[in-house]
Amino acid sequence: MLDKKNFYINGEWVSPKSPKEIQVIDPATEKSCAVISLGGTEDVNAAVVAARKAFKTWGFSSKEKRVELLEKLYVVYKKRWADIAEAITLEMGAPKDFSSQLQAGTGASHIKSFIRYLKEFKFEKILGEHAKNQNILYEPKGVCALITPWNWPMNQVCLKVIPALAAGCTMVLKPSELAPLSSMILAEMIDEVKFPAGVFNLVNGDGATTGDALTSHPEVNMISFTGSTRAGALISQNAAKDFKRVSLELGGKGANIIFKDADPEAVERGALRCFRNSGQSCNAPTRMLVEKSMYDEAVERLKKYANEFKVDNPNKEGDHIGPVISEAQFNKIQTLIQKGIDEGAKLVAGGPGKPEGLDKGYYVKPTVFADVNNKMEIAKTEIFGPVLSVIPFETEEEAIEIANDTPYGLTNYIQTQDKEKAQRISKKLRSGMVEINGNAFSKGTPFGGYKQSGNGREGGTWGLEEYLEVKTISGWN
C-alpha cells in the first residue's frame, strides 16, 4: 500500500498539521491501495499563505519564463507518462490502454496546447485605433483554489493548473480524495521542474472540511471547480461572501439526436460514447433521441451492442471498460437502474447486479432502457454510469424540445447527413457544446456549459482568460 500522507506546500513535501488519514480504494479489488491525509484548516492556511507570498513575484514573471518552465514540465510529463497512467488505473479503475492513451494523454495534450496559446497571447494591447492611449492589460487573478474530480483526473487537473500557471496565478490544488495519486505525481513533476516555491501547492482532503476551508479562505481570489451541481452551488455560496471569482464545470445529461438519415455507425457510436469511461463523463450522451421511423431498429442494435460490450479488469489490455469509482457510486447507479424498471421503462440490456464473473470490484453492466420519457428519473438525473436512456421523437421540433428539457446544458449531439438541418438544430440547443456526426472537438475548444452545467470555459484562449483580470489604463501614451 502506497504511503501518500504528505502535502506539497511552499516547494516541500510536509506532514499534515493534525494527522487524519483515509484510505484510497482500488475500485477493481475493493481493497485499499494507498493512504492519504485529509487537510484541515491549518494545512489549507499554510498553503494559501505560501501561494499569496509567491504571487508577489510570480504574478509579475515574464511570459517567456512561464513558457520555459511549462516546456520543461511537458518534457518531464512525457517521461512520467507510464507512471501517471498506472496511477489512474489504480485509483479510478480506467483500463490500462484507455488510461495511457486517453486519460494520461489528455494531460500531455493540455500542457502542449496551453504552451501554444500562452506564446500567442497578448497581455497588453491598445483599445483600438480610435484610442491609442487607452491600454488594456490582462493580469493574473491571484491565488486560485483548484478543486478537481475523480473521473478524468489528469484531464481536469491540467485544464486548471496549466492555464493558472501560464496566466501568472499561484494556486492550491485539492484533487478528489477518491483519486489523488496522479495529481501527486504532477506535484512531483512540478517540483522537479523547479517552479518557484509556493506557486503550486497541493493539499488532499474532502469537500466538507478541506474544500470548505479553501473556498471560504479570505486570501483566495478565484475558485475553479469541476464536480457535481450540488457542490457547485455550495462553493458559489462560499465565494459570494467576499466576491471571489468563480468558474464552475458541473453536470450534464446530454441528448444525442439521431435522425433516420444518420450515418450507419451513429447508433453504436452513441452507445460507445455513453459507456466509455464506465459512463463517468459529464459530457456523455446519456439520452438517445431516435426518430420513430428507425426507432425499433435502433433499439435492437443497441440491445446487441450493449450485450456484447466488454467489461473486465482494468489491469488487462483491451478496449473494455472497468469498474466505477466507488461503492457509493455503484450503489447509486444500481438504485437508479431499479428506478428505471419501476418507472416502466423497457429494460433492453444490462440491468441490476454485476456482470457475470466479476463478483469483486464495482463493475456495472452496460445498460439500455427503451421507451423512456423525459419525466422519468433516469432521463432527468445524471446517473454517471454506463446507462443509456432511449427516447422516441417524431419531428425536429419535438427533438429540440426534449433535448432542452433538462436543467443541464453541457454537450448535445446531432446525427444527420442534412448539413442545414444539423446547423439549424445546433443553434437551438441550449448547451455550451454541440457535436455533429461524431466530429470530435479540437484542442483548444472552449469546454463548458449553460444552465446548471456551470458558468466557465476551460481550454484554449478561453481557459487562459478564466485566470486573468482585465485592467484599463487611460493616458498610456
GROMACS .gro file of C-alpha atoms in nm, residues 2 4 13 72-88 99-100 103-105 107-108 111 154 180-193:
model
   43
    2LEU     CA    1   0.132   0.343  -0.100
    4LYS     CA    2   0.098   0.936   0.038
   13TRP     CA    3   0.655   1.775   0.097
   72LYS     CA    4   1.023   2.167  -1.920
   73LEU     CA    5   0.712   2.032  -1.749
   74TYR     CA    6   0.592   1.886  -2.080
   75VAL     CA    7   0.923   1.700  -2.119
   76VAL     CA    8   0.901   1.562  -1.764
   77TYR     CA    9   0.533   1.469  -1.814
   78LYS     CA   10   0.621   1.255  -2.115
   79LYS     CA   11   0.892   1.089  -1.908
   80ARG     CA   12   0.641   1.006  -1.632
   81TRP     CA   13   0.356   0.916  -1.870
   82ALA     CA   14   0.350   0.548  -1.773
   83ASP     CA   15   0.353   0.634  -1.402
   84ILE     CA   16   0.054   0.863  -1.445
   85ALA     CA   17  -0.139   0.603  -1.645
   86GLU     CA   18  -0.066   0.335  -1.387
   87ALA     CA   19  -0.181   0.563  -1.105
   88ILE     CA   20  -0.509   0.642  -1.282
   99SER     CA   21  -0.566   0.514  -1.910
  100SER     CA   22  -0.248   0.553  -2.112
  103GLN     CA   23  -0.660   0.961  -1.950
  104ALA     CA   24  -0.286   1.036  -1.933
  105GLY     CA   25  -0.286   1.155  -2.293
  107GLY     CA   26  -0.287   1.585  -1.962
  108ALA     CA   27   0.001   1.598  -2.209
  111ILE     CA   28   0.013   2.119  -2.147
  154MET     CA   29  -0.524   1.447  -1.530
  180PRO     CA   30  -0.547   1.177  -0.570
  181LEU     CA   31  -0.247   0.969  -0.677
  182SER     CA   32  -0.197   1.102  -1.030
  183SER     CA   33  -0.219   1.459  -0.901
  184MET     CA   34   0.057   1.385  -0.653
  185ILE     CA   35   0.274   1.268  -0.943
  186LEU     CA   36   0.205   1.602  -1.113
  187ALA     CA   37   0.323   1.775  -0.794
  188GLU     CA   38   0.644   1.570  -0.812
  189MET     CA   39   0.693   1.684  -1.172
  190ILE     CA   40   0.635   2.049  -1.086
  191ASP     CA   41   0.890   2.011  -0.806
  192GLU     CA   42   1.140   1.853  -1.046
  193VAL     CA   43   1.099   2.140  -1.292
   0.00000   0.00000   0.00000
